[in-house]
Amino acid sequence: MGGAGVETVTILITDLVGSTQLESRVGPIVAEELREEHFGLLREAVGEAGGREVKNTGDGLMVAFPSAAAAVSCAVLIQQRFERRNRSAMETLLIKAGVSSGDASTAGGDVFGMPVIEAARLCDSCSPGQILAKEIVGHLATGRGHVFTSVGALELKGLPEPLEAIEVVWEPAFGSGIALPERLRELPATAFVGRVAERERLAELWGQTRDGSLRLALISGEAGVGKTRLSMHLALQAHVEGATVLYGRCDEDLGVPYQPWVQAFGHLVKEAPDRVLDVHVERFGGDAARLIPALRDRVPELPSARGNDPETDRYLLYAAVVSLLEEASKREPLLLVLDDLHWADAPTVSLLRHAVTAGPSMAVMVVGTYRDSDLSRDHPLTALLADLHRDRGGERMKLAGLQTGDVLSLIEALAGHELDEDGCALAEEITRETAGNPFFAGELLRHLMEAGAIVQEEGGRWHVVGEVAELGLPQSVREVIGRRVERLGSDARRALSAAAVVGRDFDLGVLLAVVDLPQAQLLDLLDEAVAASLLQERPERAGRFTFVHALVAHTLYEDLGATRRAMLHRQVAEALEELCSEAPGERLVAEFSEVIGSAGGSAAILAYHWREAGHLD
């Protein structure tokens, strides 16, 4: 949402039928539990459909959407969720929903204008379980699989003229009935921005999956760059469309064979209709129970697994897994997300290889995420990636940081209004400091708010009163960066810490004079840091390096003790004087001013390092 001003939005308003009589019917304690359940179901649907909750209306929610199709999908999803819930509930909960689109004003996170009034009046006019919408909503959402019927012109309270309205036709979600995995219900509070090309490509692959073709997409990038968030965005959209969504992830150093498969298929077996499991067990007996212990809970008379040697056991297990995927995807397409594959063991990757090559006609899409900086040459995923590249199989996406405009949109979404000139400058600074890493940007922004560098004025508007450079780093960022550096070893940390004293950009010659390491060993350490996405080589000149994130340099610098930091500053100053002794003025500026970060000439460069060296003269 933007700031104060007029923009086109679609508003959804819901209402719980009979809420005022609820407490007298069931008592205050049960009534409160039912209200909490009611809002939980609403917010789950809103999160999946990509809406922004504007406010709680007491008996429902007011939600804003950037598109009419998303609002209609959310309204249908809400009714389906409550219909499914009511099948086995003692107390029935019924929902009414009104939808309208048009120009509205926004201020302080709230929305005002005719779409809000119209949606509220349409909601009031609904029968229990009904969705009414303004006619224009149907035109805007045409072609998205929704069905509408005209209800004519309605006389609505408070509106000067009758409103042409339609009813959104929905059916119970009998389908697979498989709930969204819990991990994917944890929709982050921040808005999803950027990644337009990536989202479009994933949507294209998902369309091919819906047509019956198995597809694989592997998303790579550094920690915090948004790999899981991108896959989550696709998963939520697919689930809104009625797909089965499964999720599993690898954990660092846990060492559980097939861990993400166990998680994903455990959820499938728990939620799958009996017919899916009956067909599977008839064909494969208990072969899959080695991987999915929950299968025995759903099928008490499950036969024992076949096979009596490791190779046979693995062959039967893999065949059973592929068969279960195929059976589960026959009625609705299936999306499987395998997260953090850089921590995957060999069996996990082996099963992935088998699954994506064994059933090309299945309506299944597998999305895997991994940190390419964490893959060694002997990692099992490295071999799979090489094979996929050679065979031109699968889709590989490498995510970079967000652009300044995307970071600005992220901040404006959190603020609930457009930013002024100071806010735009803040977005540029945060982008520069974080290289557009969404996690780092979000954590740094929260840190600025907690430290008082951003204050919320009366009316809810944000005002920037401090500088990013004046504040320390949030602990969360320091911990993430610290773990990445520690993986390279103590020598690498020592060299990178010295480089951070030189500056975000540094020269190999200066670093060699400061760090007591042979040139070949130092180059190897820098190469490892480049592979880990901590450094980049400057392409315009050999021997020049830069920290990918200013935050990495800041973290290493701040983690140094005061005495060691001062000593390193003195060593840098002495190295610069030595390296530039032949022409200390002109050459120092020409050769090193860029990598030291000073535009004030040789005197300013040396003065900075001698000043930071303190009393160690």
XYZ file of C-alpha atoms in Angstrom:
617
model
C 0.000 0.000 0.000
C 1.175 3.525 -0.628
C 0.916 6.610 1.513
C -1.683 9.341 1.900
C -3.263 9.943 -1.500
C -5.531 8.129 -3.883
C -4.842 4.711 -5.374
C -6.838 1.824 -6.792
C -7.440 -1.034 -4.370
C -9.781 -3.964 -3.861
C -11.331 -4.239 -0.404
C -12.642 -7.422 1.202
C -14.775 -7.181 4.362
C -15.975 -10.252 6.279
C -18.508 -10.751 9.046
C -19.170 -13.656 11.404
C -22.871 -14.492 11.322
C -24.615 -14.514 14.705
C -21.596 -13.335 16.651
C -23.690 -11.356 19.131
C -25.690 -14.449 20.110
C -22.631 -16.664 20.318
C -21.732 -15.942 23.947
C -25.258 -16.462 25.254
C -25.468 -19.752 23.359
C -22.154 -21.361 24.330
C -20.838 -19.270 27.219
C -18.060 -16.660 27.322
C -15.088 -19.042 27.441
C -16.148 -21.165 24.466
C -17.287 -18.049 22.586
C -13.848 -16.504 22.942
C -12.179 -19.720 21.758
C -14.464 -19.786 18.701
C -13.710 -16.138 17.919
C -9.978 -16.844 18.085
C -10.415 -19.858 15.796
C -12.480 -17.689 13.437
C -9.798 -15.008 13.156
C -7.097 -17.657 12.796
C -8.837 -19.152 9.756
C -9.404 -15.696 8.262
C -5.789 -14.631 8.659
C -4.491 -17.915 7.279
C -6.505 -17.346 4.089
C -5.478 -13.687 3.882
C -1.825 -14.648 4.199
C -2.073 -17.262 1.471
C -3.831 -14.861 -0.902
C -1.328 -12.050 -0.331
C -3.700 -9.544 1.276
C -2.917 -6.851 3.826
C -5.065 -6.802 6.926
C -6.166 -3.195 7.400
C -8.055 -3.698 10.640
C -10.133 -5.963 12.820
C -13.779 -4.891 12.615
C -14.775 -6.804 15.737
C -16.656 -9.597 13.954
C -14.427 -9.848 10.919
C -11.554 -8.327 8.971
C -11.083 -5.525 6.487
C -8.391 -6.535 3.992
C -6.804 -4.652 1.089
C -5.539 -6.327 -2.097
C -3.561 -5.022 -5.065
C -5.773 -7.028 -7.455
C -9.419 -8.012 -7.683
C -8.522 -11.623 -8.548
C -6.540 -12.015 -5.320
C -9.413 -10.603 -3.256
C -11.936 -12.950 -4.861
C -9.581 -15.915 -4.380
C -9.241 -14.989 -0.715
C -13.025 -14.724 -0.240
C -13.530 -18.150 -1.828
C -10.722 -19.643 0.232
C -12.304 -18.261 3.420
C -15.675 -19.832 2.643
C -14.038 -23.155 1.740
C -11.986 -23.155 4.946
C -15.053 -22.553 7.108
C -17.145 -25.085 5.174
C -14.455 -27.699 5.707
C -14.162 -26.766 9.382
C -17.922 -26.984 9.889
C -18.097 -30.576 8.620
C -16.718 -31.936 11.887
C -17.366 -29.066 14.305
C -19.930 -29.039 17.111
C -20.586 -25.312 16.634
C -21.044 -24.015 13.089
C -19.374 -20.757 12.077
C -20.771 -18.993 8.985
C -19.165 -16.098 7.126
C -20.464 -13.298 4.920
C -18.091 -11.427 2.602
C -18.313 -8.256 0.497
C -15.798 -7.156 -2.164
C -15.417 -3.850 -3.999
C -12.763 -2.175 -6.156
C -12.032 1.474 -6.829
C -10.022 4.516 -5.860
C -9.429 4.952 -2.155
C -7.365 7.116 0.178
C -4.758 5.675 2.540
C -3.311 7.235 5.664
C -1.568 5.752 8.666
C -2.138 2.232 7.354
C -5.927 2.699 7.114
C -8.024 2.880 3.933
C -10.945 5.240 3.271
C -13.370 5.793 0.414
C -16.205 4.298 -1.572
C -14.674 0.785 -2.004
C -14.674 0.434 1.784
C -18.275 1.606 2.139
C -19.464 -0.548 -0.761
C -17.709 -3.685 0.506
C -19.206 -3.181 3.969
C -22.743 -2.693 2.604
C -22.415 -5.707 0.281
C -21.242 -7.791 3.241
C -24.300 -6.661 5.234
C -26.562 -7.759 2.362
C -25.095 -11.278 2.113
C -26.782 -14.450 3.218
C -24.665 -16.737 5.451
C -21.915 -18.334 3.351
C -22.394 -15.886 0.477
C -19.911 -13.604 -1.303
C -21.238 -10.452 -2.985
C -19.073 -8.140 -5.057
C -19.355 -4.975 -7.079
C -19.825 -5.746 -10.771
C -16.457 -4.217 -11.720
C -14.727 -6.831 -9.543
C -15.996 -9.568 -11.852
C -14.654 -7.783 -14.933
C -11.242 -7.286 -13.317
C -11.011 -10.926 -12.179
C -12.188 -12.461 -15.465
C -10.056 -15.330 -16.753
C -8.790 -16.399 -13.319
C -11.102 -19.411 -12.961
C -13.781 -17.663 -10.881
C -17.510 -17.954 -11.589
C -19.909 -15.025 -11.133
C -23.660 -14.594 -11.414
C -25.463 -11.268 -11.616
C -27.775 -10.273 -8.767
C -28.791 -6.973 -10.392
C -28.894 -3.533 -8.834
C -28.984 -3.532 -5.031
C -30.326 -0.738 -2.869
C -27.647 -0.403 -0.204
C -27.840 1.696 2.920
C -25.951 4.981 2.656
C -25.388 4.816 -1.113
C -27.168 7.394 -3.275
C -27.756 5.030 -6.204
C -28.353 1.272 -6.633
C -25.136 -0.748 -7.006
C -24.779 -3.342 -9.759
C -23.627 -6.466 -7.909
C -22.591 -10.040 -8.603
C -22.351 -13.170 -6.506
C -19.086 -15.099 -6.426
C -19.960 -18.760 -6.912
C -17.856 -21.161 -4.876
C -17.868 -24.877 -4.182
C -16.602 -26.857 -1.186
C -12.919 -27.762 -1.519
C -13.351 -31.508 -1.634
C -10.115 -32.074 -3.595
C -7.266 -33.552 -1.620
C -8.202 -31.621 1.504
C -4.509 -31.408 2.386
C -3.781 -28.441 4.635
C -0.880 -26.105 4.014
C 2.254 -27.243 5.883
C 2.747 -25.356 9.126
C 6.086 -23.832 8.069
C 4.445 -22.220 5.044
C 1.702 -20.682 7.164
C 4.341 -18.481 8.817
C 3.962 -15.702 6.274
C 6.466 -12.945 7.102
C 4.976 -9.624 8.111
C 7.016 -7.729 5.515
C 5.659 -7.209 2.030
C 6.918 -9.270 -0.895
C 8.716 -6.915 -3.266
C 10.859 -7.328 -6.361
C 11.755 -10.652 -8.025
C 9.332 -9.966 -10.870
C 11.236 -11.976 -13.492
C 11.795 -14.887 -11.103
C 8.147 -14.975 -10.070
C 7.022 -14.915 -13.676
C 9.337 -17.794 -14.572
C 8.192 -19.881 -11.593
C 4.582 -19.198 -12.543
C 5.354 -20.370 -16.078
C 6.899 -23.606 -14.775
C 3.938 -24.110 -12.457
C 1.598 -23.710 -15.436
C 3.480 -26.498 -17.197
C 3.127 -28.631 -14.082
C -0.629 -28.083 -14.015
C -0.657 -29.373 -17.588
C 0.902 -32.633 -16.397
C 4.668 -32.154 -16.709
C 7.128 -32.669 -13.869
C 9.307 -29.598 -13.329
C 12.304 -28.821 -11.121
C 13.419 -25.335 -10.042
C 16.548 -24.793 -7.939
C 16.904 -21.376 -6.297
C 20.323 -20.342 -4.989
C 21.779 -17.337 -3.221
C 23.376 -16.231 0.017
C 21.740 -16.408 3.445
C 18.882 -13.949 3.816
C 18.566 -13.109 0.129
C 14.992 -14.462 -0.060
C 15.194 -18.006 -1.447
C 12.699 -19.486 1.009
C 10.461 -16.432 0.726
C 10.303 -16.764 -3.066
C 9.442 -20.461 -2.873
C 6.875 -19.666 -0.161
C 5.246 -17.091 -2.424
C 4.801 -19.707 -5.148
C 3.546 -22.271 -2.629
C 0.884 -19.941 -1.247
C -0.340 -19.049 -4.721
C -0.450 -22.719 -5.726
C -2.378 -23.641 -2.595
C -4.920 -20.893 -3.240
C -5.470 -22.501 -6.651
C -6.218 -25.829 -4.957
C -2.856 -27.582 -5.310
C -1.335 -29.960 -2.783
C 1.719 -28.303 -1.209
C 4.402 -30.207 0.712
C 7.424 -28.814 2.536
C 10.593 -30.233 4.045
C 13.936 -28.737 5.006
C 17.434 -29.816 5.938
C 18.964 -28.756 9.238
C 22.641 -28.014 9.752
C 24.625 -30.878 11.313
C 21.498 -32.904 12.127
C 22.561 -35.774 9.900
C 19.125 -37.404 9.494
C 18.951 -39.333 6.190
C 16.181 -38.116 3.888
C 15.190 -35.437 6.436
C 13.188 -33.106 4.125
C 11.484 -36.079 2.470
C 10.475 -37.466 5.861
C 8.928 -34.119 6.809
C 7.144 -33.571 3.498
C 5.759 -37.098 3.141
C 4.866 -37.313 6.814
C 2.532 -34.359 6.235
C 1.174 -35.931 3.033
C 0.380 -39.252 4.702
C -1.229 -37.515 7.675
C -3.513 -35.421 5.445
C -4.054 -37.565 2.331
C -7.479 -39.037 1.537
C -7.895 -42.740 2.233
C -8.201 -43.522 -1.481
C -4.664 -42.230 -2.152
C -3.154 -44.388 0.575
C -5.274 -47.433 -0.322
C -4.090 -47.371 -3.944
C -0.489 -46.877 -2.860
C -0.490 -49.695 -0.282
C -2.168 -52.059 -2.728
C 0.744 -51.584 -5.127
C 3.719 -51.132 -2.790
C 2.695 -52.549 0.561
C 4.850 -51.147 3.375
C 7.918 -50.222 1.299
C 7.477 -46.495 1.963
C 7.171 -47.006 5.724
C 10.982 -47.015 5.972
C 10.826 -43.337 5.058
C 7.372 -42.465 6.398
C 6.633 -44.061 9.802
C 3.313 -42.177 9.866
C 2.070 -44.568 7.179
C 1.614 -47.265 9.835
C -0.578 -44.908 11.860
C -2.932 -44.394 8.917
C -2.843 -48.045 7.779
C -2.712 -50.258 10.896
C -2.630 -53.509 8.854
C 0.249 -52.293 6.707
C 2.324 -55.153 5.268
C 6.013 -55.353 6.092
C 8.509 -53.741 3.766
C 10.011 -56.005 1.134
C 13.699 -56.477 0.353
C 16.557 -57.923 2.363
C 19.661 -56.026 1.212
C 20.519 -52.285 1.065
C 20.411 -51.919 -2.704
C 17.055 -53.676 -3.030
C 15.648 -51.751 -0.091
C 16.668 -48.443 -1.657
C 15.238 -49.393 -5.069
C 11.880 -50.365 -3.556
C 11.804 -47.271 -1.337
C 12.468 -44.898 -4.241
C 9.845 -46.591 -6.399
C 7.299 -46.319 -3.585
C 8.033 -42.608 -3.054
C 7.642 -41.791 -6.737
C 4.415 -43.775 -6.855
C 3.013 -41.886 -3.868
C 3.893 -38.575 -5.543
C 2.201 -39.704 -8.718
C -0.954 -40.897 -6.960
C -1.233 -37.741 -4.841
C -0.934 -35.532 -7.942
C -3.575 -37.257 -10.063
C -6.463 -35.056 -8.913
C -4.619 -31.829 -8.108
C -1.104 -30.750 -9.105
C 1.483 -31.082 -6.336
C 4.207 -28.637 -5.322
C 7.084 -29.957 -3.192
C 9.468 -27.459 -1.554
C 12.831 -28.818 -0.338
C 14.532 -26.075 1.646
C 18.213 -25.563 2.569
C 19.621 -28.316 0.349
C 23.162 -27.101 1.051
C 22.780 -29.115 4.277
C 21.389 -32.184 2.497
C 23.026 -35.579 2.881
C 23.754 -37.949 -0.006
C 20.538 -40.051 0.394
C 18.391 -36.895 0.259
C 19.994 -35.752 -3.001
C 19.923 -39.270 -4.423
C 16.170 -39.502 -3.886
C 15.728 -36.052 -5.471
C 17.698 -37.181 -8.522
C 15.542 -40.295 -8.834
C 12.252 -38.416 -8.370
C 12.910 -35.803 -11.053
C 14.092 -38.335 -13.626
C 11.646 -41.155 -12.978
C 8.295 -39.511 -13.577
C 8.381 -36.787 -16.259
C 4.610 -37.030 -16.862
C 3.566 -36.366 -13.256
C 1.814 -33.096 -12.367
C 4.537 -32.385 -9.801
C 6.868 -29.425 -9.359
C 9.867 -29.628 -7.039
C 11.426 -26.386 -5.799
C 14.767 -26.673 -4.020
C 16.671 -23.875 -2.302
C 20.344 -23.806 -1.406
C 23.268 -21.516 -0.655
C 25.725 -21.912 -3.491
C 28.439 -20.396 -1.268
C 28.117 -23.382 1.085
C 28.608 -26.108 -1.532
C 31.978 -27.830 -1.586
C 33.270 -29.731 -4.595
C 32.407 -33.064 -2.980
C 28.935 -32.028 -1.828
C 26.301 -34.408 -3.277
C 24.259 -31.496 -4.616
C 27.269 -30.242 -6.600
C 27.282 -33.406 -8.698
C 23.533 -33.186 -9.286
C 23.847 -29.559 -10.413
C 26.606 -30.528 -12.840
C 24.472 -33.335 -14.280
C 21.461 -31.051 -14.639
C 23.585 -28.449 -16.398
C 25.002 -31.049 -18.778
C 21.583 -32.556 -19.508
C 19.888 -29.124 -19.561
C 17.431 -30.328 -16.955
C 15.713 -28.204 -14.361
C 15.581 -24.459 -13.935
C 18.333 -22.741 -11.918
C 17.843 -19.269 -10.442
C 20.511 -17.317 -8.590
C 19.076 -14.514 -6.479
C 20.985 -11.271 -6.025
C 20.141 -8.420 -3.677
C 17.138 -6.160 -4.153
C 17.447 -2.862 -5.989
C 17.027 0.448 -4.178
C 13.479 0.838 -5.496
C 12.537 -2.553 -4.067
C 14.065 -1.717 -0.683
C 12.139 1.555 -0.754
C 8.920 -0.370 -1.443
C 9.744 -2.727 1.421
C 10.184 0.173 3.844
C 7.030 1.918 2.606
C 5.045 -1.289 3.082
C 6.235 -1.469 6.690
C 5.555 2.224 7.251
C 2.169 2.175 5.539
C 2.845 5.386 3.595
C 5.157 6.887 0.991
C 8.510 8.118 2.283
C 9.764 11.677 2.031
C 13.182 12.717 0.701
C 14.945 11.667 3.919
C 13.235 8.276 3.760
C 14.334 7.750 0.161
C 17.897 8.615 1.150
C 17.603 6.078 3.995
C 16.513 3.395 1.513
C 19.563 4.158 -0.638
C 21.859 3.933 2.375
C 20.348 0.663 3.585
C 20.666 -0.789 0.076
C 24.308 0.269 -0.066
C 25.074 -1.159 3.374
C 23.279 -4.473 2.821
C 23.732 -4.893 -0.964
C 19.942 -5.325 -1.057
C 19.888 -8.455 1.103
C 16.247 -8.506 2.339
C 17.057 -10.106 5.698
C 19.896 -7.693 6.447
C 17.779 -4.746 5.272
C 14.852 -5.746 7.480
C 17.019 -6.361 10.523
C 18.885 -3.094 10.047
C 15.598 -1.231 9.682
C 14.227 -2.729 12.901
C 17.486 -1.847 14.621
C 17.145 1.775 13.507
C 13.624 1.931 14.903
C 14.633 0.406 18.232
C 17.585 2.785 18.495
C 15.418 5.836 17.823
C 16.928 6.727 14.437
C 13.414 6.310 12.990
C 10.494 7.681 14.994
C 6.760 7.384 14.410
C 5.090 10.767 14.505
C 1.488 11.546 15.345
C -0.674 10.061 12.621
C 1.637 7.095 12.154
C 4.111 8.615 9.696
C 7.762 7.616 9.951
C 10.422 10.281 10.332
C 14.174 9.691 9.966
C 16.208 11.458 12.673
C 19.479 9.471 12.694
C 22.144 7.962 10.473
C 22.801 4.288 9.773
C 26.544 4.780 10.161
C 26.151 6.211 13.672
C 24.641 3.009 15.081
C 26.085 -0.409 15.801
C 24.860 -3.522 14.039
C 21.894 -5.587 15.234
C 22.911 -8.824 16.945
C 20.972 -10.945 14.447
C 23.057 -9.612 11.548
C 26.323 -10.025 13.451
C 25.444 -13.647 14.228
C 24.619 -14.533 10.607
C 27.793 -12.901 9.296
C 29.880 -14.363 12.114
C 28.775 -17.906 11.260
C 29.631 -17.400 7.590
C 33.120 -16.120 8.399
C 33.810 -18.834 10.987
C 33.217 -21.546 8.390
C 36.358 -20.345 6.568
C 38.616 -20.880 9.588
C 40.692 -18.735 11.923
C 43.315 -17.676 9.351
C 40.607 -16.386 7.020
C 38.920 -14.482 9.823
C 42.240 -12.871 10.787
C 42.931 -11.818 7.192
C 39.397 -10.525 6.618
C 39.440 -8.596 9.891
C 42.637 -6.855 8.783
C 41.028 -6.134 5.417
C 38.045 -4.580 7.209
C 40.432 -2.142 8.905
C 41.728 -1.117 5.490
C 38.148 -0.496 4.317
C 35.253 -2.031 2.412
C 37.506 -1.903 -0.674
C 41.104 -2.997 -0.189
C 44.273 -3.714 -2.104
C 46.159 -7.027 -1.926
C 49.496 -5.230 -1.597
C 48.325 -3.344 1.494
C 46.840 -6.487 3.047
C 50.032 -8.491 2.437
C 52.001 -5.864 4.343
C 49.605 -6.110 7.292
C 48.888 -9.845 7.527
C 51.741 -12.190 8.356
C 50.878 -14.840 5.774
C 52.580 -16.041 2.578
C 51.117 -14.502 -0.559
C 49.927 -17.847 -1.961
C 48.123 -18.745 1.273
C 46.526 -15.301 1.527
C 45.307 -15.543 -2.071
C 43.788 -18.958 -1.325
C 41.968 -17.489 1.685
C 40.651 -14.578 -0.376
C 39.510 -16.981 -3.102
C 37.578 -18.948 -0.466
C 35.983 -15.725 0.770
C 34.974 -14.882 -2.806
C 33.454 -18.369 -3.211
C 31.556 -17.830 0.054
C 30.098 -14.566 -1.329
C 31.841 -12.481 1.330
C 34.198 -10.752 -1.123
C 34.225 -9.820 -4.782
C 37.259 -9.245 -6.978
C 37.249 -5.858 -8.653
C 37.209 -6.618 -12.385
C 38.839 -3.359 -13.460
C 42.157 -4.131 -11.775
C 43.906 -7.235 -10.454
C 44.615 -7.283 -6.751
C 41.599 -5.210 -5.738
C 38.829 -6.706 -3.602
C 35.623 -5.427 -2.025
C 33.347 -6.777 0.689
C 30.021 -7.785 -0.876
C 28.196 -6.212 2.076
C 29.439 -3.243 4.011
C 27.841 -5.045 6.975
C 30.433 -7.825 6.695
C 33.263 -5.301 6.987
C 31.463 -3.512 9.840
C 30.936 -6.768 11.750
C 34.555 -7.855 11.440
C 35.756 -4.376 12.383
C 33.493 -4.089 15.440
C 34.446 -7.570 16.661
C 38.113 -6.555 16.944
C 39.355 -5.513 20.342
C 40.295 -1.849 20.711
C 44.018 -2.566 21.031
C 44.194 -4.939 18.068
C 42.157 -2.530 15.954
C 44.522 0.337 16.783
C 47.573 -1.807 15.975
C 46.108 -2.782 12.614
C 45.392 0.855 11.775
C 49.039 1.665 12.489
C 50.207 -1.228 10.314
C 47.971 -0.024 7.476
C 49.351 3.509 7.766
C 52.951 2.252 7.789
C 52.241 -0.032 4.816
C 50.778 2.834 2.812
C 53.760 5.066 3.583
C 56.141 2.289 2.559
C 54.278 1.377 -0.620
C 54.028 5.023 -1.680
C 57.451 6.196 -0.503
C 58.653 7.106 -3.980
C 55.854 9.617 -4.595
C 53.830 9.704 -1.385
C 51.489 12.483 -2.426
C 50.290 11.876 -5.957
C 50.666 8.088 -5.970
C 48.922 7.555 -2.660
C 45.871 9.390 -3.888
C 45.902 7.743 -7.320
C 46.563 4.215 -6.149
C 44.841 3.869 -2.823
C 42.326 6.629 -2.160
C 39.500 4.579 -3.717
C 40.217 1.444 -1.736
C 40.762 3.354 1.518
C 37.534 5.244 1.057
C 38.886 8.775 1.298
C 38.714 11.537 -1.246
C 40.667 14.011 0.854
C 44.148 13.240 -0.466
C 47.133 11.429 0.988
C 47.246 13.480 4.171
C 43.623 12.659 4.977
C 44.159 8.938 4.319
C 47.192 8.675 6.549
C 45.691 10.982 9.174
C 42.639 8.724 9.439
C 44.696 5.590 10.132
C 47.134 7.336 12.472
C 44.213 8.873 14.330
C 42.540 5.477 14.755
C 45.889 4.051 15.894
C 45.549 6.307 18.915
C 48.447 6.460 21.361
C 50.417 3.611 19.779
C 52.849 6.024 18.045
